CSV table of C-alpha atoms in Angstrom, one decimal:
chain,number,residue,atom,x,y,z
F,1,MET,CA,-19.5,-22.7,5.3
F,2,SER,CA,-19.2,-18.9,5.9
F,3,TYR,CA,-16.2,-16.8,6.6
F,4,ALA,CA,-15.9,-13.5,8.6
F,5,LEU,CA,-15.3,-10.6,6.3
F,6,TYR,CA,-14.4,-7.0,7.2
F,7,THR,CA,-13.9,-3.8,5.3
F,8,VAL,CA,-11.3,-1.5,6.9
F,9,ASP,CA,-10.2,2.0,6.0
F,10,ALA,CA,-6.4,1.8,6.3
F,11,PHE,CA,-4.1,4.9,6.7
F,12,ALA,CA,-7.2,6.7,7.8
F,13,ALA,CA,-8.2,8.6,11.0
F,14,LYS,CA,-11.8,8.9,10.0
F,15,PRO,CA,-14.3,6.9,7.9
F,16,PHE,CA,-14.3,7.0,4.1
F,17,SER,CA,-10.7,8.2,3.9
F,18,GLY,CA,-7.5,6.3,3.4
F,19,ASN,CA,-7.5,3.1,1.5
F,20,PRO,CA,-10.3,0.5,2.0
F,21,ALA,CA,-9.2,-3.1,2.2
F,22,ALA,CA,-11.3,-6.3,2.7
F,23,VAL,CA,-10.0,-8.8,5.2
F,24,CYS,CA,-11.2,-12.4,5.1
F,25,LEU,CA,-10.5,-14.8,8.0
F,26,LEU,CA,-10.1,-18.4,6.9
F,27,PRO,CA,-9.7,-21.5,9.0
F,28,GLU,CA,-7.3,-23.0,6.5
F,29,ALA,CA,-5.6,-22.3,3.2
F,30,ALA,CA,-7.9,-21.8,0.2
F,31,PRO,CA,-7.3,-22.3,-3.5
F,32,ALA,CA,-5.8,-19.2,-5.2
F,33,ASP,CA,-8.4,-19.1,-8.0
F,34,TRP,CA,-11.2,-19.0,-5.4
F,35,MET,CA,-9.4,-16.1,-3.5
F,36,GLN,CA,-8.9,-14.3,-6.8
F,37,SER,CA,-12.6,-14.7,-7.6
F,38,VAL,CA,-13.6,-13.3,-4.2
F,39,ALA,CA,-11.3,-10.3,-4.6
F,40,ASN,CA,-12.8,-9.6,-8.0
F,41,GLU,CA,-16.3,-9.8,-6.5
F,42,ILE,CA,-15.5,-7.4,-3.6
F,43,HIS,CA,-13.6,-5.2,-6.1
F,44,LEU,CA,-11.5,-3.1,-3.7
F,45,SER,CA,-7.9,-2.4,-4.5
F,46,GLU,CA,-6.9,-5.3,-2.2
F,47,THR,CA,-8.5,-8.2,-0.4
F,48,ALA,CA,-6.4,-9.9,2.3
F,49,PHE,CA,-6.8,-13.6,3.3
F,50,LEU,CA,-5.6,-14.7,6.7
F,51,VAL,CA,-4.9,-18.2,7.8
F,52,PRO,CA,-3.8,-19.0,11.4
F,53,GLY,CA,-0.5,-20.8,11.9
F,54,ASP,CA,1.7,-21.9,14.9
F,55,ASP,CA,3.7,-18.6,15.3
F,56,SER,CA,2.3,-16.4,12.5
F,57,PHE,CA,-0.7,-15.8,10.2
F,58,GLY,CA,-0.4,-16.8,6.6
F,59,LEU,CA,-1.3,-13.6,4.6
F,60,ARG,CA,-2.0,-13.3,0.9
F,61,TRP,CA,-3.2,-10.2,-1.0
F,62,PHE,CA,-5.3,-10.0,-4.2
F,63,THR,CA,-6.3,-7.1,-6.3
F,64,PRO,CA,-9.4,-7.6,-8.5
F,65,LYS,CA,-7.0,-8.9,-11.2
F,66,ILE,CA,-3.8,-10.4,-9.7
F,67,GLU,CA,-2.1,-11.6,-6.6
F,68,VAL,CA,0.6,-9.3,-5.4
F,69,ASP,CA,3.8,-9.9,-3.5
F,70,LEU,CA,3.5,-7.1,-1.0
F,71,CYS,CA,0.6,-4.8,0.2
F,72,GLY,CA,0.9,-2.3,3.0
F,73,HIS,CA,-2.7,-1.1,3.6
F,74,ALA,CA,-4.2,-4.6,3.6
F,75,THR,CA,-1.5,-5.7,6.1
F,76,LEU,CA,-2.4,-2.8,8.3
F,77,ALA,CA,-6.1,-3.7,7.9
F,78,SER,CA,-5.4,-7.3,8.8
F,79,ALA,CA,-3.5,-6.4,11.9
F,80,HIS,CA,-6.3,-4.1,12.9
F,81,VAL,CA,-9.0,-6.8,12.5
F,82,LEU,CA,-7.0,-9.4,14.5
F,83,TRP,CA,-6.7,-7.1,17.4
F,84,GLU,CA,-10.1,-5.5,17.3
F,85,THR,CA,-11.9,-8.9,17.1
F,86,GLY,CA,-9.8,-10.3,20.0
F,87,THR,CA,-8.4,-13.0,17.8
F,88,VAL,CA,-5.0,-11.8,19.1
F,89,PRO,CA,-4.6,-9.9,22.4
F,90,ALA,CA,-4.1,-6.2,21.9
F,91,ALA,CA,-0.8,-6.3,23.7
F,92,ASP,CA,0.7,-8.9,21.4
F,93,SER,CA,2.7,-8.2,18.3
F,94,LEU,CA,2.0,-10.1,15.1
F,95,LEU,CA,3.9,-11.9,12.5
F,96,PHE,CA,2.6,-12.5,8.9
F,97,ALA,CA,4.1,-15.2,6.6
F,98,THR,CA,3.9,-13.8,3.1
F,99,ARG,CA,5.4,-14.0,-0.4
F,100,SER,CA,7.8,-11.2,0.8
F,101,GLY,CA,8.9,-13.1,3.9
F,102,LEU,CA,7.9,-12.5,7.5
F,103,LEU,CA,6.3,-9.1,8.2
F,104,GLY,CA,5.8,-7.7,11.7
F,105,ALA,CA,3.1,-5.5,13.2
F,106,GLU,CA,2.7,-3.9,16.6
F,107,GLN,CA,0.5,-1.3,18.1
F,108,ASN,CA,2.0,2.2,18.8
F,109,GLY,CA,-0.8,4.1,20.6
F,110,GLU,CA,-3.5,4.9,18.1
F,111,TRP,CA,-1.1,3.9,15.3
F,112,ILE,CA,-0.1,0.5,13.9
F,113,ARG,CA,3.6,0.0,13.0
F,114,LEU,CA,4.5,-2.4,10.2
F,115,ASP,CA,8.0,-3.9,9.7
F,116,PHE,CA,8.6,-4.1,5.9
F,117,PRO,CA,11.6,-4.6,3.7
F,118,GLY,CA,13.2,-1.5,2.2
F,119,ASP,CA,13.2,-1.1,-1.5
F,120,PRO,CA,15.4,1.9,-2.6
F,121,PRO,CA,14.7,2.7,-6.3
F,122,HIS,CA,17.5,2.6,-8.8
F,123,GLU,CA,17.8,5.4,-11.4
F,124,CYS,CA,17.3,4.4,-15.0
F,125,GLU,CA,15.8,5.8,-18.2
F,126,PRO,CA,12.1,6.0,-18.6
F,127,PRO,CA,10.5,4.1,-21.5
F,128,SER,CA,9.7,6.0,-24.7
F,129,GLY,CA,6.4,7.9,-24.4
F,130,PHE,CA,6.3,7.6,-20.6
F,131,GLU,CA,5.9,11.4,-19.9
F,132,GLN,CA,3.0,11.5,-22.4
F,133,ALA,CA,1.3,8.5,-20.7
F,134,LEU,CA,1.8,10.0,-17.2
F,135,GLY,CA,0.7,13.4,-18.2
F,136,GLY,CA,3.6,15.3,-16.6
F,137,ARG,CA,7.3,16.0,-16.8
F,138,VAL,CA,9.7,13.6,-15.0
F,139,SER,CA,12.5,15.1,-12.8
F,140,TRP,CA,13.8,11.7,-11.7
F,141,PHE,CA,13.0,8.2,-12.9
F,142,GLY,CA,13.9,4.8,-11.4
F,143,ARG,CA,12.7,1.4,-10.5
F,144,GLY,CA,12.0,-0.5,-7.4
F,145,LYS,CA,11.5,-4.2,-7.1
F,146,ASP,CA,7.9,-4.2,-8.4
F,147,TYR,CA,7.1,-0.8,-9.9
F,148,GLU,CA,8.5,2.4,-11.5
F,149,PHE,CA,9.3,5.4,-9.3
F,150,VAL,CA,9.1,9.0,-10.4
F,151,GLU,CA,9.8,12.4,-8.9
F,152,VAL,CA,8.1,15.5,-10.4
F,153,ALA,CA,9.1,19.0,-9.7
F,154,THR,CA,6.3,20.4,-7.6
F,155,GLU,CA,3.3,19.5,-5.5
F,156,ALA,CA,1.0,21.2,-8.0
F,157,GLU,CA,2.4,19.0,-10.8
F,158,LEU,CA,1.8,15.9,-8.7
F,159,ARG,CA,-1.8,16.9,-7.8
F,160,GLY,CA,-2.5,17.8,-11.4
F,161,LEU,CA,-1.5,14.5,-13.1
F,162,ARG,CA,-4.2,13.0,-15.2
F,163,PRO,CA,-2.6,9.9,-16.7
F,164,ASP,CA,-3.6,8.1,-19.9
F,165,PHE,CA,-4.2,4.8,-18.1
F,166,ARG,CA,-4.5,2.8,-21.2
F,167,ALA,CA,-1.1,4.0,-22.5
F,168,LEU,CA,0.5,3.8,-19.0
F,169,LYS,CA,-0.6,0.1,-18.7
F,170,GLU,CA,1.3,-0.7,-21.9
F,171,LEU,CA,4.5,0.9,-20.6
F,172,VAL,CA,4.4,-0.1,-16.9
F,173,PRO,CA,3.7,-3.8,-16.0
F,174,VAL,CA,2.3,-3.1,-12.6
F,175,GLY,CA,2.4,0.5,-11.4
F,176,VAL,CA,4.2,3.7,-10.9
F,177,CYS,CA,4.8,5.7,-7.7
F,178,VAL,CA,5.0,9.4,-8.3
F,179,THR,CA,6.3,11.8,-5.6
F,180,ALA,CA,7.2,15.4,-5.0
F,181,LEU,CA,8.2,17.7,-2.2
F,182,PRO,CA,5.3,19.6,-0.6
F,183,ASP,CA,4.9,23.3,-0.9
F,184,SER,CA,4.9,23.6,2.9
F,185,GLY,CA,4.6,21.5,6.1
F,186,PRO,CA,3.8,19.4,8.0
F,187,TYR,CA,4.6,16.7,5.4
F,188,ASP,CA,8.1,15.8,4.3
F,189,PHE,CA,7.0,14.3,1.0
F,190,MET,CA,3.8,13.6,-1.0
F,191,SER,CA,2.9,10.9,-3.4
F,192,ARG,CA,0.4,9.2,-5.7
F,193,PHE,CA,0.3,5.7,-7.1
F,194,PHE,CA,-1.1,4.5,-10.4
F,195,ALA,CA,-1.5,0.7,-11.1
F,196,PRO,CA,-3.6,0.1,-14.2
F,197,GLY,CA,-1.6,-3.1,-14.8
F,198,ALA,CA,-3.0,-4.5,-11.5
F,199,GLY,CA,-6.5,-3.3,-12.3
F,200,ILE,CA,-6.3,-0.2,-10.1
F,201,ASP,CA,-6.1,3.1,-12.0
F,202,GLU,CA,-5.2,5.1,-8.8
F,203,ASP,CA,-4.6,3.5,-5.5
F,204,PRO,CA,-5.8,5.7,-2.6
F,205,VAL,CA,-2.9,5.0,-0.2
F,206,THR,CA,-0.1,2.6,-1.0
F,207,GLY,CA,1.8,1.3,2.0
F,208,SER,CA,4.2,-0.8,0.0
F,209,ALA,CA,5.3,2.2,-2.1
F,210,HIS,CA,6.7,3.7,1.2
F,211,CYS,CA,9.3,1.0,1.1
F,212,SER,CA,10.8,3.0,-1.7
F,213,LEU,CA,9.6,6.5,-0.6
F,214,ALA,CA,11.3,6.2,2.8
F,215,PRO,CA,14.9,5.5,1.6
F,216,TYR,CA,14.5,7.9,-1.4
F,217,TRP,CA,13.5,10.9,0.7
F,218,SER,CA,15.6,10.0,3.7
F,219,GLU,CA,18.7,10.3,1.4
F,220,ARG,CA,17.6,13.6,0.0
F,221,THR,CA,16.4,15.2,3.3
F,222,GLY,CA,18.9,13.7,5.7
F,223,LYS,CA,15.9,12.6,7.9
F,224,SER,CA,15.5,9.0,9.2
F,225,LYS,CA,11.9,9.7,10.3
F,226,LEU,CA,9.5,11.3,7.8
F,227,LEU,CA,5.8,12.1,7.4
F,228,GLY,CA,4.2,11.4,4.1
F,229,TYR,CA,0.8,12.2,2.5
F,230,GLN,CA,-0.7,10.3,-0.4
F,231,ALA,CA,-2.6,12.9,-2.4
F,232,SER,CA,-5.4,10.8,-3.8
F,233,ALA,CA,-9.0,11.8,-3.7
F,234,ARG,CA,-9.4,10.0,-0.4
F,235,GLY,CA,-6.0,10.9,0.9
F,236,GLY,CA,-3.9,9.3,3.7
F,237,THR,CA,-1.1,10.0,6.1
F,238,VAL,CA,1.8,7.6,6.6
F,239,ARG,CA,4.7,7.8,9.1
F,240,VAL,CA,7.9,6.1,8.0
F,241,SER,CA,11.3,5.5,9.5
F,242,LEU,CA,14.4,3.6,8.4
F,243,VAL,CA,15.6,0.7,10.6
F,244,GLY,CA,18.7,-0.7,8.8
F,245,ASP,CA,17.5,-2.1,5.5
F,246,ARG,CA,13.9,-2.3,6.8
F,247,VAL,CA,11.2,0.4,6.8
F,248,ALA,CA,8.8,1.0,9.7
F,249,ILE,CA,5.5,2.1,8.2
F,250,GLU,CA,2.8,3.5,10.5
F,251,GLY,CA,-0.8,4.3,9.9
F,252,GLN,CA,-4.2,4.3,11.6
F,253,ALA,CA,-7.2,2.1,10.7
F,254,LEU,CA,-10.9,1.7,11.4
F,255,THR,CA,-13.5,-0.9,10.6
F,256,VAL,CA,-16.3,0.2,8.3
F,257,THR,CA,-18.3,-3.0,7.7
F,258,ARG,CA,-18.5,-6.5,9.3
F,259,GLY,CA,-20.2,-9.4,7.6
F,260,GLU,CA,-20.0,-12.9,6.3
F,261,LEU,CA,-18.7,-14.4,3.0
F,262,LEU,CA,-21.2,-17.1,2.2
């Protein structure tokens, strides 16, 4: 049996930017160890597996090393594939049943809007040796549900970070979101995301991190709608807005490859 397999650049307006995710359409649930092996074979930051249900699609995400509870860019990629292939009519909204509950997706012009849970980070002390491992000075340190959260003083410091990934992996179980205010517009905040514990030294664009970035910067700027830029080598633009205790995350996506998993 073969399965449809797609590679999608998520949070991208042009090819070879944003964050590539693989999307695999399955007729029924598959064993977790098989999905993990497929994700390791494909070796992108995330591979998404979709299984149709009565009112929603089952959705699971795997890095090359682990299964994760929440992934933004692979959810965006999954929604894009379902609409682009005609599996779901373009006018219909989507629901995904995941380890983080039900997640929604709908089209908003050329953008896709995701409905994700908010995850405001809580301030705490960084572990000993963290600044040395990160390669920069910490202005604010906290934790969200799944990863550490750091603000640095300037955009230049953010862009200039060169972490010691081996040391960072010892201090941070999964990953760390690092953020700063930009020097100038149009963005309201900038970020980078390092996840050596998940087998990804630097993630190009991390949708789930915006569950923390949105409430953090909304509180500091007084804005409920913000525009963010993840300053990785590939780069990606993310629109966010607060909706109660949820975060609307918007991005663009395009299919780069179509094929079969044999």
